[in-house]
Amino acid sequence: MSEQQQQHQQQLLSSSKTTKIQNYNQDLRTCLQTLHNKREKLHHQIATEEKQRDDISHQISTLTESLSKINESLSSKLQTRNLYDTTIQETENAYHKIMESSQTLLHVLKRETKALDKKQQLMQQQRQQQQQQQQQQDDSS
C-alpha cells in the first residue's frame, strides 16, 4: 500500500469517525430533546394535579366549615326539640291527672246529687205524711 492510499484510507476512516460522531451527537440531541419534552409534559401534569389538589382542599375546607355550622345548628335544634318533648310530656301528664280528677269529681257529684235527690224525696214524703196526718186530725176534729 502506498502512502497515498494509506492517507486516503485514513481520510476515509477519519471521515467515517466524524460522521459517526455527528450521528451520535444528533442522537444525543434527539434523546435530550425527548427527555425535555417528557419532562415538560410531566410538569404540566403535575401542575394540573396540584391545582386539582388545591381545589379539592379548598372544597374540603368549605364543606368542613359548612358541616360544622350544620352540626351546631342541629345541636341547638335537638336541644330545643328535647325541651318541647319534655314540656309536652309534662303537660300531657298534668292533663291526664286533671282528666282523672275531673272524672272523680263528676262521679262524686253524681253520687252526691243522687243522695240529695233521695233526701229531697224523703223530705217530700215526710211532708206529705205530715200533711195527711194533719188533715186526718183536722177531719177527725
Short mmCIF file of C-alpha atoms in Angstrom, two decimals:
data_model
loop_
_atom_site.label_atom_id
_atom_site.label_comp_id
_atom_site.label_asym_id
_atom_site.label_seq_id
_atom_site.Cartn_x
_atom_site.Cartn_y
_atom_site.Cartn_z
CA MET A 1 0.00 0.00 0.00
CA SER A 2 1.30 3.30 -0.96
CA GLU A 3 1.43 6.27 1.22
CA GLN A 4 -1.24 7.94 -0.79
CA GLN A 5 -3.53 5.01 -0.37
CA GLN A 6 -2.86 4.98 3.32
CA GLN A 7 -3.65 8.67 3.57
CA HIS A 8 -6.78 8.15 1.57
CA GLN A 9 -7.75 5.29 3.81
CA GLN A 10 -7.07 7.39 6.90
CA GLN A 11 -9.16 10.18 5.48
CA LEU A 12 -11.96 7.75 4.86
CA LEU A 13 -11.64 6.42 8.40
CA SER A 14 -11.47 9.93 9.76
CA SER A 15 -14.45 10.95 7.69
CA SER A 16 -16.33 7.85 8.87
CA LYS A 17 -15.48 8.66 12.50
CA THR A 18 -16.62 12.23 12.00
CA THR A 19 -19.86 11.00 10.51
CA LYS A 20 -20.34 8.60 13.43
CA ILE A 21 -19.61 11.35 15.93
CA GLN A 22 -22.05 13.64 14.16
CA ASN A 23 -24.67 10.87 14.20
CA TYR A 24 -24.02 10.25 17.90
CA ASN A 25 -24.26 13.98 18.52
CA GLN A 26 -27.57 14.14 16.66
CA ASP A 27 -28.88 11.08 18.53
CA LEU A 28 -27.82 12.64 21.83
CA ARG A 29 -29.60 15.91 20.97
CA THR A 30 -32.72 13.96 19.94
CA CYS A 31 -32.64 11.98 23.19
CA LEU A 32 -32.14 15.15 25.23
CA GLN A 33 -34.98 16.88 23.40
CA THR A 34 -37.21 13.84 24.01
CA LEU A 35 -36.32 13.96 27.71
CA HIS A 36 -37.06 17.71 27.83
CA ASN A 37 -40.42 17.11 26.12
CA LYS A 38 -41.31 14.30 28.53
CA ARG A 39 -40.24 16.46 31.48
CA GLU A 40 -42.37 19.36 30.23
CA LYS A 41 -45.36 17.08 29.73
CA LEU A 42 -44.89 15.67 33.25
CA HIS A 43 -44.51 19.21 34.61
CA HIS A 44 -47.89 20.16 33.10
CA GLN A 45 -49.48 17.00 34.58
CA ILE A 46 -48.01 17.86 37.98
CA ALA A 47 -49.27 21.45 37.75
CA THR A 48 -52.75 20.21 36.76
CA GLU A 49 -52.88 17.73 39.63
CA GLU A 50 -51.59 20.32 42.10
CA LYS A 51 -54.37 22.67 41.01
CA GLN A 52 -56.91 19.85 41.39
CA ARG A 53 -55.48 19.08 44.84
CA ASP A 54 -55.71 22.76 45.85
CA ASP A 55 -59.29 22.98 44.53
CA ILE A 56 -60.32 19.83 46.39
CA SER A 57 -58.55 21.02 49.52
CA HIS A 58 -60.49 24.30 49.31
CA GLN A 59 -63.74 22.38 48.78
CA ILE A 60 -62.96 20.18 51.79
CA SER A 61 -62.29 23.27 53.87
CA THR A 62 -65.56 24.87 52.73
CA LEU A 63 -67.50 21.64 53.31
CA THR A 64 -65.89 21.17 56.73
CA GLU A 65 -66.93 24.68 57.71
CA SER A 66 -70.46 24.05 56.42
CA LEU A 67 -70.60 20.74 58.27
CA SER A 68 -69.50 22.44 61.47
CA LYS A 69 -72.22 25.10 61.14
CA ILE A 70 -74.85 22.45 60.39
CA ASN A 71 -73.74 20.39 63.40
CA GLU A 72 -74.01 23.45 65.65
CA SER A 73 -77.46 24.24 64.28
CA LEU A 74 -78.58 20.63 64.69
CA SER A 75 -77.29 20.52 68.24
CA SER A 76 -79.25 23.63 69.14
CA LYS A 77 -82.39 22.37 67.41
CA LEU A 78 -82.10 18.95 69.07
CA GLN A 79 -81.88 20.62 72.48
CA THR A 80 -84.94 22.73 71.68
CA ARG A 81 -86.82 19.66 70.44
CA ASN A 82 -85.93 17.82 73.64
CA LEU A 83 -87.33 20.76 75.64
CA TYR A 84 -90.52 20.56 73.57
CA ASP A 85 -90.72 16.81 74.25
CA THR A 86 -90.27 17.38 77.97
CA THR A 87 -92.89 20.16 78.04
CA ILE A 88 -95.34 18.08 76.01
CA GLN A 89 -94.84 15.06 78.25
CA GLU A 90 -95.28 17.09 81.43
CA THR A 91 -98.37 18.83 80.01
CA GLU A 92 -99.91 15.54 78.88
CA ASN A 93 -99.26 14.00 82.32
CA ALA A 94 -100.86 17.01 84.02
CA TYR A 95 -103.79 16.84 81.58
CA HIS A 96 -104.32 13.15 82.35
CA LYS A 97 -104.28 13.91 86.08
CA ILE A 98 -106.81 16.70 85.52
CA MET A 99 -108.97 14.31 83.49
CA GLU A 100 -108.76 11.68 86.24
CA SER A 101 -109.62 14.31 88.83
CA SER A 102 -112.49 15.55 86.67
CA GLN A 103 -113.84 12.00 86.35
CA THR A 104 -113.55 11.51 90.09
CA LEU A 105 -115.23 14.85 90.72
CA LEU A 106 -118.00 14.00 88.27
CA HIS A 107 -118.53 10.63 89.94
CA VAL A 108 -118.66 12.28 93.39
CA LEU A 109 -121.01 14.97 92.09
CA LYS A 110 -123.38 12.38 90.60
CA ARG A 111 -123.33 10.34 93.81
CA GLU A 112 -124.00 13.45 95.91
CA THR A 113 -126.74 14.55 93.53
CA LYS A 114 -128.44 11.16 93.89
CA ALA A 115 -128.09 11.36 97.66
CA LEU A 116 -129.59 14.85 97.67
CA ASP A 117 -132.41 13.72 95.40
CA LYS A 118 -133.18 10.84 97.76
CA LYS A 119 -133.10 13.20 100.73
CA GLN A 120 -135.42 15.57 98.92
CA GLN A 121 -137.80 12.73 98.10
CA LEU A 122 -137.75 11.56 101.70
CA MET A 123 -138.40 15.07 102.92
CA GLN A 124 -141.30 15.41 100.49
CA GLN A 125 -142.72 12.10 101.59
CA GLN A 126 -142.41 13.16 105.21
CA ARG A 127 -144.16 16.47 104.47
CA GLN A 128 -146.90 14.64 102.62
CA GLN A 129 -147.30 12.25 105.53
CA GLN A 130 -147.37 15.17 107.95
CA GLN A 131 -149.92 16.92 105.78
CA GLN A 132 -152.01 13.76 105.61
CA GLN A 133 -151.79 13.35 109.36
CA GLN A 134 -152.70 16.97 109.85
CA GLN A 135 -155.61 16.59 107.52
CA GLN A 136 -156.74 13.46 109.28
CA GLN A 137 -156.57 15.26 112.57
CA ASP A 138 -158.45 18.16 111.15
CA ASP A 139 -161.03 15.79 109.69
CA SER A 140 -161.36 13.98 113.00
CA SER A 141 -161.90 17.05 114.98
#
